[in-house]
Coordinates of C-alpha atoms in Angstrom, one line a residue:
Chain A
X1 CA 0.0 0.0 0.0
X2 CA 1.4 3.4 -1.0
X3 CA 1.9 6.2 1.5
X4 CA -1.0 8.1 0.0
X5 CA -3.3 5.1 0.4
X6 CA -2.2 4.7 3.9
X7 CA -3.1 8.3 4.7
X8 CA -6.5 7.9 3.1
X9 CA -7.1 4.7 5.1
X10 CA -6.2 6.6 8.2
X11 CA -8.9 9.2 7.4
X12 CA -11.5 6.4 7.0
X13 CA -10.5 4.4 10.0
X14 CA -9.6 7.2 12.5
X15 CA -11.8 10.1 11.5
X16 CA -14.9 8.6 10.1
X17 CA -15.3 5.1 11.4
X18 CA -14.9 6.3 15.0
X19 CA -18.0 8.4 14.6
X20 CA -21.0 6.7 16.2
X21 CA -23.2 7.0 13.1
X22 CA -20.8 6.0 10.4
X23 CA -21.3 2.2 10.2
X24 CA -19.0 1.6 7.2
X25 CA -17.0 3.8 4.8
X26 CA -14.6 3.5 1.9
X27 CA -13.1 5.3 -1.0
X28 CA -14.1 3.2 -3.9
X29 CA -15.1 2.8 -7.5
X30 CA -17.0 0.0 -9.4
X31 CA -16.6 -3.4 -7.9
X32 CA -15.5 -1.8 -4.7
X33 CA -12.0 -1.3 -6.1
X34 CA -10.2 1.2 -3.9
X35 CA -9.4 1.8 -0.3
X36 CA -11.7 -0.2 2.0
X37 CA -10.9 -0.6 5.6
X38 CA -11.0 -4.2 6.8
X39 CA -14.7 -5.1 7.3
X40 CA -14.0 -6.0 10.9
X41 CA -13.9 -2.2 11.5
X42 CA -17.4 -1.8 10.2
X43 CA -20.2 -1.8 12.8
X44 CA -21.7 -5.2 13.5
X45 CA -25.2 -4.2 12.1
X46 CA -23.7 -3.8 8.6
X47 CA -22.0 -7.1 8.3
X48 CA -25.4 -8.9 8.2
X49 CA -26.5 -7.1 5.1
X50 CA -23.0 -6.3 3.6
X51 CA -23.5 -8.6 0.6
X52 CA -26.7 -7.0 -0.4
X53 CA -25.3 -3.5 0.1
X54 CA -22.3 -4.3 -2.0
X55 CA -24.4 -5.2 -5.0
X56 CA -26.5 -2.1 -4.7
X57 CA -23.5 0.1 -4.3
X58 CA -22.1 -1.3 -7.6
X59 CA -25.2 -0.1 -9.5
X60 CA -24.7 3.4 -8.3
X61 CA -21.1 3.5 -9.4
X62 CA -22.4 3.3 -13.0
X63 CA -24.4 6.4 -12.5
X64 CA -21.4 8.1 -10.8
X65 CA -19.0 7.3 -13.7
X66 CA -21.6 8.6 -16.2
X67 CA -22.4 11.9 -14.5
X68 CA -19.3 12.8 -12.6
X69 CA -18.0 14.8 -15.6
X70 CA -21.1 17.0 -15.4
X71 CA -20.4 18.0 -11.8
X72 CA -22.3 15.3 -10.0
X73 CA -21.3 16.0 -6.4
X74 CA -23.3 13.7 -4.1
X75 CA -25.7 10.8 -4.3
X76 CA -27.7 9.3 -1.5
X77 CA -29.9 6.3 -1.5
X78 CA -32.1 5.1 1.3
X79 CA -32.4 1.4 1.8
X80 CA -34.4 0.1 4.8
X81 CA -32.7 1.1 8.0
X82 CA -29.7 2.6 6.2
X83 CA -28.7 5.6 4.1
X84 CA -25.8 5.2 1.7
X85 CA -24.0 8.5 0.9
X86 CA -21.6 8.9 -2.0
X87 CA -19.3 11.9 -1.9
X88 CA -17.8 11.9 -5.4
X89 CA -14.2 12.9 -5.8
X90 CA -14.5 15.7 -8.3
X91 CA -14.4 14.6 -12.0
X92 CA -13.7 11.0 -11.2
X93 CA -15.5 7.6 -11.1
X94 CA -14.5 7.3 -7.4
X95 CA -16.4 8.3 -4.3
X96 CA -16.1 8.4 -0.6
X97 CA -18.9 6.2 0.5
X98 CA -20.5 6.1 3.9
X99 CA -23.3 3.9 5.3
X100 CA -25.2 5.5 8.0
X101 CA -28.4 4.8 10.0
X102 CA -31.5 6.1 8.3
X103 CA -32.5 8.1 11.4
X104 CA -29.1 9.7 12.0
X105 CA -28.8 13.5 11.6
X106 CA -27.5 13.5 8.0
X107 CA -26.7 17.2 8.2
X108 CA -24.1 16.7 10.9
X109 CA -22.6 13.7 9.2
X110 CA -22.4 15.6 5.9
X111 CA -20.1 18.2 7.6
X112 CA -17.6 15.5 8.6
X113 CA -17.9 13.7 5.2
X114 CA -17.2 16.9 3.4
X115 CA -14.2 17.5 5.7
X116 CA -12.9 14.0 4.9
X117 CA -13.5 14.4 1.1
X118 CA -11.4 17.6 1.2
X119 CA -8.6 15.9 3.1
X120 CA -8.6 13.0 0.7
X121 CA -8.5 15.4 -2.3
X122 CA -5.5 17.2 -0.7
X123 CA -3.7 13.8 -0.3
X124 CA -4.5 12.8 -3.9
X125 CA -3.4 16.2 -5.3
X126 CA -0.1 16.3 -3.4
X127 CA 2.9 15.7 -5.6
Chain B
X1 CA 1.9 22.3 35.9
X2 CA 1.6 25.8 34.7
X3 CA 4.1 26.6 31.9
X4 CA 4.8 30.0 33.5
X5 CA 5.0 28.8 37.1
X6 CA 8.5 27.5 36.6
X7 CA 10.3 29.6 34.2
X8 CA 13.6 27.8 34.6
X9 CA 12.8 24.4 33.3
X10 CA 9.5 24.3 31.6
X11 CA 10.2 21.7 28.9
X12 CA 6.8 22.3 27.3
X13 CA 7.6 25.9 27.1
X14 CA 10.9 25.3 25.4
X15 CA 9.4 22.9 22.9
X16 CA 6.7 25.4 22.1
X17 CA 8.9 28.4 22.1
X18 CA 6.3 29.9 24.4
X19 CA 8.4 32.8 25.5
X20 CA 5.5 35.1 26.5
X21 CA 6.2 38.8 26.0
X22 CA 9.5 38.2 24.2
X23 CA 8.4 37.3 20.7
X24 CA 6.0 39.6 18.9
X25 CA 5.2 39.4 15.3
X26 CA 6.3 42.7 13.7
X27 CA 3.0 43.1 11.8
X28 CA 1.0 42.8 15.0
X29 CA 2.9 45.5 17.0
X30 CA 0.3 48.1 16.1
X31 CA -2.6 46.0 17.4
X32 CA -3.8 47.0 20.8
X33 CA -5.7 43.8 21.2
X34 CA -4.7 40.5 19.6
X35 CA -6.8 37.5 19.0
X36 CA -5.6 34.0 18.2
X37 CA -7.9 31.1 17.2
X38 CA -6.8 27.5 17.1
X39 CA -8.7 24.3 16.5
X40 CA -8.1 20.6 16.8
X41 CA -9.9 17.5 15.8
X42 CA -7.8 15.1 17.8
X43 CA -9.9 12.5 19.5
X44 CA -7.8 12.5 22.7
X45 CA -9.1 15.4 24.8
X46 CA -5.8 16.4 26.3
X47 CA -4.1 16.3 22.9
X48 CA -7.0 18.3 21.4
X49 CA -6.8 21.0 24.1
X50 CA -3.0 21.2 23.8
X51 CA -3.0 21.5 20.0
X52 CA -5.8 24.1 19.9
X53 CA -4.4 26.4 22.6
X54 CA -0.8 26.2 21.2
X55 CA -2.2 27.4 17.9
X56 CA -4.2 30.2 19.5
X57 CA -1.3 31.4 21.6
X58 CA 1.2 31.3 18.8
X59 CA -1.1 33.7 16.9
X60 CA -0.8 36.2 19.8
X61 CA 2.9 36.3 19.1
X62 CA 3.3 34.5 22.4
X63 CA 1.9 37.4 24.4
X64 CA 0.3 36.4 27.6
X65 CA -3.4 35.9 27.0
X66 CA -5.7 38.0 29.1
X67 CA -8.7 35.8 28.4
X68 CA -9.4 32.4 26.8
X69 CA -12.5 30.8 25.4
X70 CA -12.7 27.0 24.9
X71 CA -15.5 25.4 22.9
X72 CA -15.8 21.8 22.1
X73 CA -18.3 19.4 20.6
X74 CA -19.8 16.8 22.9
X75 CA -17.5 14.0 21.7
X76 CA -14.9 14.7 24.4
X77 CA -17.4 13.9 27.1
X78 CA -17.8 10.4 25.7
X79 CA -14.6 9.6 27.6
X80 CA -14.7 9.8 31.3
X81 CA -13.7 13.4 32.4
X82 CA -12.8 14.2 28.8
X83 CA -13.7 17.9 29.0
X84 CA -11.8 18.2 32.2
X85 CA -8.7 16.7 30.6
X86 CA -9.0 19.0 27.7
X87 CA -9.3 22.1 29.9
X88 CA -6.4 20.9 32.1
X89 CA -4.2 20.7 29.0
X90 CA -5.3 24.3 28.1
X91 CA -4.7 25.6 31.6
X92 CA -1.2 24.2 31.7
X93 CA -0.2 26.5 28.9
X94 CA -1.7 29.8 30.1
X95 CA -0.7 31.9 33.1
X96 CA -2.4 30.9 36.4
X97 CA -5.6 32.8 36.9
X98 CA -6.2 33.7 33.3
X99 CA -10.0 33.9 32.9
X100 CA -11.2 30.9 30.8
X101 CA -14.8 30.2 29.9
X102 CA -16.6 28.1 27.3
X103 CA -18.8 25.1 26.8
X104 CA -20.0 22.5 24.4
X105 CA -21.5 23.5 21.1
X106 CA -22.7 21.6 18.0
X107 CA -20.0 22.8 15.7
X108 CA -17.9 25.8 14.5
X109 CA -16.2 27.5 11.6
X110 CA -12.9 29.3 12.0
X111 CA -10.2 30.3 9.5
X112 CA -8.6 26.9 10.0
X113 CA -11.6 24.8 9.1
X114 CA -15.1 23.7 10.0
X115 CA -16.2 20.7 12.0
X116 CA -18.9 19.1 14.2
X117 CA -16.2 17.1 16.0
X118 CA -13.4 19.0 17.7
X119 CA -12.3 21.8 19.9
X120 CA -11.6 25.5 19.3
X121 CA -9.7 27.9 21.5
X122 CA -9.8 31.7 21.3
X123 CA -7.0 33.6 23.1
X124 CA -7.1 37.3 23.5
X125 CA -4.3 39.5 24.7
X126 CA -3.5 43.2 24.9
X127 CA -5.0 46.3 26.3
X128 CA -8.1 45.1 28.0
X129 CA -9.4 44.3 31.5
X130 CA -11.1 41.0 32.2
X131 CA -13.0 39.2 34.9
X132 CA -15.0 35.9 34.9
X133 CA -17.6 34.4 37.1
X134 CA -19.9 31.3 37.2
X135 CA -23.0 30.1 38.9
X136 CA -23.6 26.3 39.2
X137 CA -27.0 24.5 39.1
X138 CA -28.5 27.4 37.3
X139 CA -31.9 25.9 36.7
X140 CA -32.7 25.8 40.5
X141 CA -32.8 29.6 40.7
X142 CA -32.2 31.4 37.4
X143 CA -33.1 34.8 38.7
X144 CA -30.5 34.6 41.5
X145 CA -27.9 33.2 39.0
X146 CA -28.4 36.2 36.7
X147 CA -28.3 38.8 39.4
X148 CA -25.4 37.3 41.3
X149 CA -23.1 36.9 38.3
X150 CA -24.2 40.3 36.9
X151 CA -23.3 42.0 40.2
X152 CA -20.0 40.2 40.4
X153 CA -19.0 41.1 36.9
X154 CA -19.8 44.7 37.5
X155 CA -17.7 44.7 40.6
X156 CA -14.9 42.9 38.9
X157 CA -14.6 45.6 36.3
X158 CA -15.5 48.6 38.5
X159 CA -11.9 49.8 38.6
X160 CA -11.5 49.7 34.8
X161 CA -11.6 53.1 33.2
X162 CA -12.1 51.7 29.7
X163 CA -15.4 52.8 28.3
X164 CA -16.6 49.8 26.2
X165 CA -17.8 46.8 28.2
X166 CA -18.8 43.4 26.9
X167 CA -20.2 40.5 28.7
X168 CA -19.8 37.0 27.2
X169 CA -22.3 34.6 28.6
X170 CA -22.8 30.9 28.1
X171 CA -25.7 29.2 29.7
X172 CA -26.6 25.5 29.9
X173 CA -29.0 25.1 26.9
X174 CA -32.1 22.8 26.7
X175 CA -31.8 19.2 27.9
X176 CA -34.5 16.6 27.4
X177 CA -35.6 15.6 30.8
X178 CA -35.1 11.9 31.2
X179 CA -38.1 11.5 33.4
X180 CA -40.4 12.8 30.7
X181 CA -39.4 10.1 28.3
X182 CA -39.6 7.1 30.6
X183 CA -42.2 4.5 29.5
X184 CA -44.0 4.9 32.8
X185 CA -44.4 8.6 32.5
X186 CA -45.4 8.2 28.8
X187 CA -48.1 5.8 29.9
X188 CA -49.4 8.1 32.5
X189 CA -49.5 11.1 30.1
X190 CA -51.5 9.1 27.5
X191 CA -54.2 8.2 30.1
X192 CA -54.7 11.4 32.2
X193 CA -57.5 13.8 31.3
X194 CA -56.4 17.2 29.8
X195 CA -56.8 19.2 33.0
X196 CA -54.8 16.8 35.0
X197 CA -52.2 16.5 32.2
X198 CA -51.3 20.1 32.4
X199 CA -50.9 20.0 36.2
X200 CA -48.9 16.9 35.9
X201 CA -46.8 18.3 33.1
X202 CA -46.1 21.5 35.0
X203 CA -45.0 19.6 38.1
X204 CA -42.7 17.5 36.0
X205 CA -41.1 20.6 34.4
X206 CA -40.5 22.1 37.8
X207 CA -39.1 19.0 39.3
X208 CA -36.8 18.4 36.3
X209 CA -35.5 21.9 36.5
X210 CA -35.0 22.3 40.2
X211 CA -33.8 18.8 41.2
X212 CA -32.5 17.2 38.0
X213 CA -31.1 20.3 36.3
X214 CA -32.9 19.3 33.1
X215 CA -35.4 20.8 30.7
X216 CA -35.4 24.3 29.4
X217 CA -32.3 26.4 30.1
X218 CA -34.1 29.6 31.4
X219 CA -31.7 31.6 29.4
X220 CA -34.1 34.5 28.9
X221 CA -34.9 34.7 32.7
X222 CA -31.2 34.6 33.6
X223 CA -30.3 37.3 31.0
X224 CA -33.1 39.6 32.0
X225 CA -32.2 39.4 35.7
X226 CA -28.6 40.0 34.7
X227 CA -29.4 43.0 32.5
X228 CA -30.6 45.1 35.4
X229 CA -27.0 45.0 36.7
X230 CA -25.3 45.6 33.4
X231 CA -27.3 48.2 31.5
X232 CA -24.2 49.8 29.9
X233 CA -22.8 46.5 28.6
X234 CA -22.8 44.7 25.3
X235 CA -23.8 41.1 25.6
X236 CA -22.9 38.2 23.5
X237 CA -23.2 34.4 23.9
X238 CA -25.4 31.4 23.6
X239 CA -26.8 28.3 25.2
X240 CA -24.5 25.3 25.2
X241 CA -25.7 22.2 23.3
X242 CA -24.7 18.8 22.1
X243 CA -24.9 17.0 18.7
X244 CA -28.6 18.1 18.2
X245 CA -29.8 15.4 20.6
X246 CA -30.5 17.8 23.5
X247 CA -29.4 15.2 26.0
X248 CA -26.5 16.9 27.7
X249 CA -24.3 19.9 27.5
X250 CA -21.5 21.3 29.6
X251 CA -20.1 24.6 30.7
X252 CA -16.4 25.5 31.4
X253 CA -14.9 27.8 33.9
X254 CA -11.1 27.6 34.4
X255 CA -10.5 23.9 34.6
X256 CA -14.0 23.1 36.0
X257 CA -16.8 21.5 34.0
X258 CA -20.4 22.0 35.0
X259 CA -23.5 20.2 33.5
X260 CA -25.9 23.1 34.3
X261 CA -24.3 26.5 34.9
X262 CA -23.9 30.0 33.8
X263 CA -20.3 31.1 32.9
X264 CA -19.5 34.7 32.1
X265 CA -16.5 36.7 31.1
X266 CA -16.6 40.5 31.3
X267 CA -14.1 42.6 29.3
X268 CA -13.6 46.3 29.1
X269 CA -11.7 48.0 26.3
X270 CA -11.2 51.4 24.7
X271 CA -11.3 49.7 21.2
X272 CA -14.3 50.0 19.0
X273 CA -17.1 47.4 19.4
X274 CA -19.4 46.5 16.6
X275 CA -22.5 44.5 17.5
X276 CA -25.2 43.5 15.1
X277 CA -28.0 40.9 14.8
X278 CA -29.7 39.6 11.7
X279 CA -32.9 37.6 11.5
X280 CA -32.3 35.5 8.3
X281 CA -35.8 34.0 8.1
X282 CA -38.7 34.6 5.7
X283 CA -42.2 35.2 6.9
X284 CA -45.0 32.9 5.8
X285 CA -47.8 35.2 6.8
X286 CA -49.4 32.2 8.4
X287 CA -50.3 33.3 12.0
X288 CA -51.6 31.3 14.9
X289 CA -53.4 32.3 18.1
X290 CA -51.8 30.3 20.9
X291 CA -52.5 29.5 24.5
X292 CA -49.3 29.4 26.5
X293 CA -48.4 27.0 29.3
X294 CA -45.9 26.6 32.1
X295 CA -43.9 29.8 32.4
X296 CA -44.6 30.6 28.7
X297 CA -42.3 27.8 27.5
X298 CA -45.2 25.6 26.2
X299 CA -47.8 26.0 23.5
X300 CA -50.9 24.1 24.7
X301 CA -53.4 25.3 22.1
X302 CA -53.3 26.7 18.6
X303 CA -56.4 28.5 17.3
X304 CA -58.4 26.9 20.1
X305 CA -57.4 23.3 19.3
X306 CA -54.8 21.0 20.8
X307 CA -51.4 22.5 19.7
X308 CA -50.1 19.5 17.8
X309 CA -53.3 18.7 16.0
X310 CA -53.6 22.2 14.6
X311 CA -49.9 22.7 13.9
X312 CA -49.5 19.4 11.9
X313 CA -52.7 20.2 9.9
X314 CA -51.5 23.6 9.1
X315 CA -48.2 22.2 7.8
X316 CA -50.1 19.7 5.7
X317 CA -49.1 16.6 7.7
X318 CA -51.7 14.3 9.3
X319 CA -51.2 14.0 13.0
X320 CA -50.4 10.3 12.9
X321 CA -47.5 11.1 10.5
X322 CA -45.8 13.1 13.3
X323 CA -46.3 10.3 15.8
X324 CA -45.0 7.7 13.4
X325 CA -42.0 9.6 12.1
X326 CA -41.0 11.8 15.0
X327 CA -37.3 11.8 14.2
X328 CA -37.6 12.6 10.6
X329 CA -40.3 15.1 11.2
X330 CA -38.2 16.9 13.7
X331 CA -35.5 17.6 11.1
X332 CA -38.2 19.2 8.9
X333 CA -39.5 21.2 11.9
X334 CA -36.1 22.6 12.5
X335 CA -36.5 24.4 9.2
X336 CA -40.0 25.7 10.1
X337 CA -39.6 27.7 13.3
X338 CA -42.3 29.8 14.9
X339 CA -41.7 33.4 15.7
X340 CA -43.2 36.5 17.2
X341 CA -42.4 40.2 17.5
X342 CA -42.0 41.9 20.9
X343 CA -40.7 45.4 21.7
X344 CA -39.4 45.9 18.2
X345 CA -37.3 42.7 18.2
X346 CA -38.1 39.5 16.2
X347 CA -37.8 36.2 18.0
X348 CA -37.9 32.6 16.6
X349 CA -37.8 29.2 18.2
X350 CA -37.8 25.6 17.0
X351 CA -40.8 23.4 17.6
X352 CA -39.1 20.0 17.9
X353 CA -40.3 18.7 21.3
X354 CA -43.8 17.5 22.0
X355 CA -45.5 16.1 25.1
X356 CA -49.1 15.0 25.0
X357 CA -50.6 17.5 22.5
X358 CA -48.4 20.4 23.6
X359 CA -45.3 21.8 22.0
X360 CA -42.3 22.8 24.1
X361 CA -40.0 25.7 23.1
X362 CA -36.7 26.8 24.6
X363 CA -37.6 30.4 25.1
X364 CA -40.4 32.3 26.7
X365 CA -43.1 33.2 24.2
X366 CA -44.0 36.7 24.9
X367 CA -47.2 37.1 22.8
X368 CA -50.3 35.2 22.0
X369 CA -49.8 35.4 18.3
X370 CA -47.0 33.5 16.6
X371 CA -46.1 33.2 12.9
X372 CA -44.7 30.3 10.9
X373 CA -41.3 31.2 9.6
X374 CA -39.0 29.6 7.0
X375 CA -35.2 29.3 7.4
X376 CA -33.3 30.6 4.4
X377 CA -29.7 29.5 3.7
X378 CA -29.5 32.3 1.1
X379 CA -30.5 35.0 3.6
X380 CA -28.1 33.6 6.1
X381 CA -25.2 33.8 3.7
X382 CA -26.3 37.3 2.5
X383 CA -26.3 38.5 6.2
X384 CA -22.7 37.4 6.6
X385 CA -21.7 39.5 3.6
X386 CA -23.7 42.5 4.7
X387 CA -22.1 42.5 8.1
X388 CA -18.5 42.3 7.1
X389 CA -19.1 44.9 4.3
X390 CA -20.4 47.2 6.9
X391 CA -17.2 47.2 9.0
X392 CA -14.7 50.1 8.6
X393 CA -12.3 48.9 5.9
X394 CA -9.5 51.0 7.5
X395 CA -9.6 49.1 10.7
X396 CA -8.8 45.5 11.7
X397 CA -11.2 43.5 13.8
X398 CA -11.6 40.0 15.2
X399 CA -15.2 38.8 15.0
X400 CA -17.2 36.3 16.9
X401 CA -20.5 35.1 15.5
X402 CA -23.4 32.9 16.8
X403 CA -26.0 30.9 15.0
X404 CA -28.4 28.2 16.0
X405 CA -27.2 24.5 16.0
X406 CA -29.9 23.3 13.8
X407 CA -28.6 25.4 10.9
X408 CA -25.5 23.3 10.7
X409 CA -27.8 20.4 10.1
X410 CA -29.6 22.3 7.4
X411 CA -26.4 23.3 5.6
X412 CA -24.7 19.9 5.9
X413 CA -21.8 19.7 3.5
X414 CA -22.7 23.1 2.1
X415 CA -21.2 24.6 5.3
X416 CA -18.1 24.9 3.2
X417 CA -19.9 27.8 1.4
X418 CA -20.3 29.7 4.7
X419 CA -16.6 29.2 5.4
X420 CA -15.6 30.5 2.0
X421 CA -17.6 33.6 2.5
X422 CA -16.3 34.2 6.0
X423 CA -12.7 33.7 4.7
X424 CA -13.3 36.2 1.8
X425 CA -15.1 38.8 3.8
X426 CA -13.0 38.8 6.9
X427 CA -9.9 39.6 4.8
X428 CA -7.6 37.5 6.9
X429 CA -8.7 38.8 10.3
X430 CA -9.6 36.1 12.8
X431 CA -13.2 35.0 13.2
X432 CA -15.2 32.3 14.9
X433 CA -18.7 31.3 14.1
X434 CA -20.2 29.0 16.7
X435 CA -23.4 26.9 16.4
X436 CA -25.0 26.7 19.8
X437 CA -28.5 26.9 21.3
X438 CA -29.8 30.3 20.5
X439 CA -28.1 33.7 20.7
X440 CA -27.9 36.4 23.3
X441 CA -27.9 40.0 22.0
X442 CA -27.6 43.3 23.8
X443 CA -26.2 46.7 23.1
X444 CA -25.7 49.4 25.8
X445 CA -28.9 51.0 26.9
X446 CA -31.2 48.5 25.3
X447 CA -33.0 45.3 26.4
X448 CA -31.4 41.9 26.1
X449 CA -32.8 39.6 23.4
X450 CA -32.6 35.8 23.5
X451 CA -33.7 34.1 20.3
X452 CA -33.0 31.2 18.1
X453 CA -32.3 31.4 14.4
X454 CA -30.8 34.9 14.6
X455 CA -27.3 35.4 13.3
X456 CA -25.4 37.7 15.5
X457 CA -21.9 39.2 15.3
X458 CA -19.6 41.0 17.7
X459 CA -16.4 42.5 16.4
X460 CA -13.7 44.1 18.5
X461 CA -11.2 46.4 16.9
X462 CA -7.7 45.0 17.1

């Protein structure tokens, strides 16, 4: 794993996954290629439905890769007891993805997800 | 150990280059008052406190701070004595006896960033006089709390010859009373007839406040009793809050942490003070006649009908929807406050807590007519621009601003837009926008105003 990937993983594991309402998160593209913390770090509730969520996530990456170039910024879908939030890394087919409880205060989570996306972009853009 | 208490071998001091009074940034020499603002998002409370105060102090050019504000999100309290550890770390790096106040808030924006998880420290140095006070268990006797602290602050600054006086107040904001939400109480509430319900409810409110230090914060009562002592003061501040759950909040004074208190810092200065309040809401024109309950904090009836029945109908939601989707509906309600006008000031409050068929607010409703209002992110942003454009361009200021916590939820990731505007408009001068529970506004000679949803600024000339 490169130093940049390690830094991004640190943001996922230490900044986001430690928040009570972030059940899982990753920086990924289609087929969940990318930087995904070990699933042991995800909250237990998620592991039961992880397989189903993975399939659904994949469908959305098609939309992201199509519309990212037009400035698509965020996508959220609600599935049962969970919301899945995609924070697209500008102009790419990759997104910071977070799975949160449907009843969480999405506004507060958005603030920290935006912070994380910005930090990730800074890491990616660093020479 | 205090970094200044042992000047011979303070390892921390050497590491930090904290040589107070010896290093001064040349560009800052003309400033009579300096302000440094540092933030941290470290999870460990002590590390967060240390990091934030180091940054703040370094911006003073390592001058001794005369006063320090510490605000944190509620996360540090998830660890045992987390806030205490954070404050201890701050206190170790400032001279003994430096007034320090603050508390928990939902989030903040400062030049370094924005967050709903972290700590921010404001350190002020230079030509100003300061004094701080606190009153614990404030809900037991809010009038006494306001009067006592007001009197002590006035006494503390009585020898100061500087003409402009500002009082910064932070008061424990609303906390959901845990006895109201027990299954047993809920069962009783659902069964008692209306007349008995109100008596039962009023008793619960009184018990919660007096003995459990929970429920509404009585900010308006405290401020109004304080005002009689401090007519010539500017006032600024807010209620403390948590991550929008309204379960707990804390106040800081020195290295002490209180769950239900009033903490105040008075300053006097001969520098210019600019104080302005905006009300960035749009009026719907939809007005309701209400019947108020328990100390004017409850709406029991709207247009002669049970409050929730009429309120939900007027918003176009069937009543059962509110009961079935309380959490989701609350988020919507935060964007639909109610308001009223009183003595030429506009007030607004959220309507997010219900009991029986009544609606609880966090401020005293002063009229029988209230209006449905809409929050407006556009107006909020416009107000920021208007305020900074109105400051004297020849002078330098540092600016503190207050807004209601729920707005940070409304803005979500778009909070970055607010930061961009603050960065642009403040032209490099320090600023801090806090999201707390309501906003306290007062200018010398006028009444104090406690309202939610207003956006209020205080700038002090550097």
